[in-house]
């Protein structure tokens, strides 16, 4: 395992200098073959890149420096993510870095922090997230996986699903029901479990690309020590929810659509329809939607830069970005003619893969809170419409 | 355009007979043949021959069933609803062109011949790609479905039709994988010996385009039926999700598209059966195929969304409908192509705008 | 008053001969200046045309011949309406003919039939319809206008609204609540009242064109004889609903959209955008929608011709036609540039009035059952989705 | 593009000051001046002058307020939300072009001068329609708002600007009625005497187009606020109609369009204030005006629908918003025109697609 070196002092850099530093770092270190991967990478594919980031102290932008993170301001975190996305950097198995780490830093015991955080940075612990269940998807608070205290151990029974890359993980953090009755959001706790615990079974689910991105994870009398509870018992829901604050802006990042629009342009040129006036009109509308999305994204980013927190209206970004992404790939399908039905990219060029990107885009309006759930939230929390 | 009661009854019987092979709600065969050569079942093909489906559009005098486009579309719609993998549309087109030369072996399903007409993407021109001179065929044809499992190709050229066995010397078959788990072939002819037959593929391509629209209508209905069932059974927030008004209204809009597609396909079939030719027939076909292609993509996309996470998995059948639509929406011309053709036909608007 | 002559024997004509007869009749008798009127005509404007139809026996296509109607088959009624709409014949104050007449014929007493039907045909009674109320629009069954039997008279109190041309009518048929408790659809009765009854006040409402098409009608202790009840007491709801059977197909007639599309074509030529490829693509899509709507309409018409009745799926026609009509006029607005904001037609040409037609189209998705209510009906009655 | 805190505070103050004349939620003045000449209130105009609004875009050295487009847009947005009828945008454009010649009488609201730049519909070309030769102005200009109540016109010609009093000999003013209850004039010049002033209207037209987008943003917000209120109070089927999910989702989509319009308008204003010129500035303006025009039509149309029957009456205020959008969506270029201009500007796509 590579031990992270002390990261450079990013605070000393201005925003634009930092942006340049990120670009330089990516250009110098990102493995060429992992750029813009067509599917979510497994640990064995992503490990090298993970360890490169770790060894240079670039792995955990949001963590404080004292825990080995980059300690970036909101403004610099926005730049970090923007440049990574713009570059097409490969997405890591990052649940430990993005979700668990910040939660432990805020709610974990000193012992938990000193034990787990370094192992995330070193790549020794690869985490997966056990939240959703077959009957608790959009309605996550209905979860029924249960943990009962038996002496010094929690005994876990139940099933999780949509667990991204669970087959690669050696640890899972999960929400479990520890009390019944009352509001369903109450009585939920946050537990940590090693994936090699007896009683855990992992079944990969093929996604629509027939790639094993998700798993079902079954818990059959799985025992973990009492001390694997994070935070207070029965208070796991609000802890897990609070984590989705700042980060929700990234679900609305324009980069995914920008990338897709660039590919649409490339495809249109390849197919000879770039100068077709009807296509041009359609493309211009998409380009304007993207430009306005950029502007809207910046208004939310400005709030973060001013130190404000984001309200529920940030859901507007997620809805618009995911649906724009889909409209762009829908347009690809419309111009691709027979290529729209083929499995492989046109002429073997990964950048000419309308069908693949179209299928990928299907997920954007489902995961991370479906468009329907986001609209429900906006109707109630932002517009104050009655239920 | 009204259809008389006897004919309606005939069409109902054809639909019933289709259930023997393509039972609504049962996608096991479709799933089973994915990514497996030849992508369909020759035993089922024989049954199709026995049922008279292959020669459906061949005159009775030539050994066929002599049925109309309404019957053909009704049958293919049933096949679409179950994602039946056998390449019936391309075979029906071939034997129809062969006419009295089709022969009982092909009509009964003993030998499988498919039409190979296409050179370029996004085109309905059957004359490009292959040329015939001095008794030899050269060039290439693309996008022939399930070519692994067939015996012959009927190749369109500017000079006429050429019948070529799959194992002919000088013929190379290159495969591309389809999103639906099937494969599409490119045929390369390098001086292949063959016999020239008379025939003009134009009308037959229109019939195949319309039949493809009918298959897509089946796809739409299959995806919609799955989705409505799912909405009735899946619960979230302590209620069946089908009770949520936003989802209800969306599925109503998809139902409307299904109804428009049915009306469009059936009226086009009636138009062709009524003897329409030329621009009138082409406009009717283009209208139906444009509608079916767009509606199939819309409905199957939305069907995924309405299924939520489960819809994005390979084990959920709804994705099979989407991936079939991805292959067939552009086949025999996609929506944009057919809209352009509709607009280019003489005074297409007079069909609908006839102010006195 | 002109006494209607015995109508010709339409049964003897084939469908196409009948169609020709309608065309000939319209060409020969319809007042030129009333064709395709920009607004709903008042009685004083429509009277001549009403009486012309009456005097030739062409006024009541659906009534049996023994009541002075044309006694047309479903097939011929479809032709009649189609040709009238295609011609752009002026809409009459026709509530007596279309709504009340058939209801009386089915549910009225012999005395009611012999008294009222001839006066509808002669134009002596001009009827308006009192159904909607301020708090009972989409949810009509919530109506609260009340009628209480006091000896030999009904005493009516309450308010109706959206009463088309009430200011021109001398009679009103209305739904009133005669019993409370139980399902709200029960306890509703059907009454007839002269508009000059003491206690009735009419207040015209300007529509968005600032035309007085609708009225509010107030009832303050209005007394009508007991015999003005039609059908059974407390059974008015199902009677009134049943009436909207056959006729619902006409809410989905393609003629309104066909007319609008012809005007769009005229407008595009006038403005020089007819050959613009982007416009052409848009126009083609609308033309295809209309062509497919025609085909869908014919499948419902075929059912009627075969003697079948229409199910709730006929709402599909209403939704599609009204929304297509709006999309056509939306397109007019997009190409009309500054003309879109002007009150008067371009160059004084009534056929070049994008803004006027655009405003008219707003109503199509609201009246006759809003698009939202129609979708609710389809979701429940056709798809069987749970409430 | 981030705006500093001081400037945000200034903008907030301008919005506050606008409430004196244009109080959100109060459409009485808008309703009152419909169909009544001159369509606006000269006393209010004077107040606007006193508040420094007329000279908002005139340099301080020339007697103006010297404020930026962000401030101008914020102000005009408030006017739009209340459908304020005074023709401020055309006046601001005129005095900005006059610059040091504007003079205190015009800046204070004593004399009203409007820009008259347009000849053709669907065009942003200020040079057509009127020509100036030998000290005489001939030709015509169209679509000047509220011309009944103003004193002068600043007329654009190929040679430069010409200032013309409304009562000049040889000037005929023809009125057309607007859907919003106002009127738009066509000016016919028949050898009108005038003085030529230097100036190029191009940039000022872009600023006016952007200000019109800001007014439409106000229209959107006003219509949306009315609609959300109505959904909360109107009951049908024993529930507030705002509890119906299909309506909730629709109004969320309108809210999204409002948010995009605001982001588009404000970023374009910041772009202009930041010194952008030429293609960059034009692209930003075209983007904002295309968004605002389309969104205003969509939101006001849907606002009518969400109001149901009452929305189709003249007494319901929501219709006032629709009819104002009908006038202003095409003013200074409609959505289609601005999209075409955006596409035609050099590499407009590089703005958003910058893959490394």
Tab-separated table of N, CA and C in Angstrom, chain D residues 3 6-12 14-15 53 56-57 65-78 214 269-270 273:
chain	number	residue	atom	x	y	z
D	3	UNK	N	-20.843	37.862	-9.013
D	3	UNK	CA	-21.126	39.274	-8.758
D	3	UNK	C	-20.762	39.561	-7.307
D	6	UNK	N	-21.331	43.964	-2.853
D	6	UNK	CA	-21.786	45.356	-2.937
D	6	UNK	C	-22.782	45.533	-4.081
D	7	UNK	N	-22.419	44.921	-5.192
D	7	UNK	CA	-23.282	45.087	-6.365
D	7	UNK	C	-24.625	44.390	-6.130
D	8	UNK	N	-24.585	43.228	-5.513
D	8	UNK	CA	-25.840	42.532	-5.208
D	8	UNK	C	-26.735	43.403	-4.333
D	9	UNK	N	-26.121	44.098	-3.412
D	9	UNK	CA	-26.887	44.961	-2.524
D	9	UNK	C	-27.495	46.140	-3.305
D	10	UNK	N	-26.704	46.690	-4.218
D	10	UNK	CA	-27.226	47.769	-5.078
D	10	UNK	C	-28.430	47.303	-5.886
D	11	UNK	N	-28.312	46.111	-6.426
D	11	UNK	CA	-29.395	45.575	-7.253
D	11	UNK	C	-30.638	45.361	-6.394
D	12	UNK	N	-30.419	44.889	-5.186
D	12	UNK	CA	-31.543	44.702	-4.285
D	12	UNK	C	-32.246	46.031	-4.020
D	14	UNK	N	-32.338	48.650	-5.955
D	14	UNK	CA	-33.096	49.070	-7.142
D	14	UNK	C	-34.427	48.325	-7.217
D	15	UNK	N	-34.385	47.033	-6.925
D	15	UNK	CA	-35.644	46.276	-6.912
D	15	UNK	C	-36.611	46.866	-5.881
D	53	UNK	N	-34.423	56.383	-13.659
D	53	UNK	CA	-34.564	55.191	-14.482
D	53	UNK	C	-34.367	55.470	-15.962
D	56	UNK	N	-30.845	55.643	-16.864
D	56	UNK	CA	-30.115	54.568	-16.197
D	56	UNK	C	-28.868	54.132	-16.960
D	57	UNK	N	-28.959	54.119	-18.284
D	57	UNK	CA	-27.839	53.643	-19.093
D	57	UNK	C	-27.052	54.792	-19.714
D	65	UNK	N	-27.553	57.895	-14.885
D	65	UNK	CA	-27.215	57.177	-13.651
D	65	UNK	C	-26.002	56.269	-13.851
D	66	UNK	N	-25.652	55.989	-15.100
D	66	UNK	CA	-24.444	55.221	-15.380
D	66	UNK	C	-24.445	53.811	-14.822
D	67	UNK	N	-25.619	53.213	-14.748
D	67	UNK	CA	-25.686	51.856	-14.185
D	67	UNK	C	-25.505	50.801	-15.286
D	68	UNK	N	-25.302	49.560	-14.847
D	68	UNK	CA	-25.027	48.484	-15.792
D	68	UNK	C	-26.282	47.740	-16.216
D	69	UNK	N	-26.095	46.769	-17.052
D	69	UNK	CA	-27.213	45.954	-17.529
D	69	UNK	C	-27.806	45.099	-16.410
D	70	UNK	N	-27.007	44.691	-15.462
D	70	UNK	CA	-27.571	43.913	-14.348
D	70	UNK	C	-28.616	44.730	-13.597
D	71	UNK	N	-28.292	46.004	-13.358
D	71	UNK	CA	-29.250	46.864	-12.658
D	71	UNK	C	-30.480	47.127	-13.537
D	72	UNK	N	-30.228	47.397	-14.809
D	72	UNK	CA	-31.332	47.673	-15.732
D	72	UNK	C	-32.276	46.464	-15.800
D	73	UNK	N	-31.688	45.285	-15.942
D	73	UNK	CA	-32.513	44.072	-16.047
D	73	UNK	C	-33.306	43.820	-14.755
D	74	UNK	N	-32.674	44.036	-13.608
D	74	UNK	CA	-33.380	43.820	-12.341
D	74	UNK	C	-34.592	44.754	-12.255
D	75	UNK	N	-34.374	45.997	-12.647
D	75	UNK	CA	-35.474	46.970	-12.606
D	75	UNK	C	-36.603	46.563	-13.554
D	76	UNK	N	-36.233	46.264	-14.778
D	76	UNK	CA	-37.249	45.951	-15.790
D	76	UNK	C	-37.986	44.658	-15.427
D	77	UNK	N	-37.293	43.747	-14.794
D	77	UNK	CA	-37.962	42.524	-14.344
D	77	UNK	C	-39.100	42.870	-13.378
D	78	UNK	N	-38.833	43.804	-12.473
D	78	UNK	CA	-39.895	44.220	-11.547
D	78	UNK	C	-41.060	44.838	-12.310
D	214	UNK	N	-35.641	40.540	-19.796
D	214	UNK	CA	-35.814	40.727	-18.351
D	214	UNK	C	-37.268	41.044	-18.016
D	269	UNK	N	-26.415	39.706	-18.848
D	269	UNK	CA	-26.200	41.072	-18.358
D	269	UNK	C	-24.793	41.199	-17.792
D	270	UNK	N	-24.371	40.197	-17.043
D	270	UNK	CA	-23.017	40.236	-16.469
D	270	UNK	C	-21.968	40.205	-17.577
D	273	UNK	N	-21.896	43.687	-19.042
D	273	UNK	CA	-21.270	44.586	-18.072
D	273	UNK	C	-19.773	44.313	-17.956
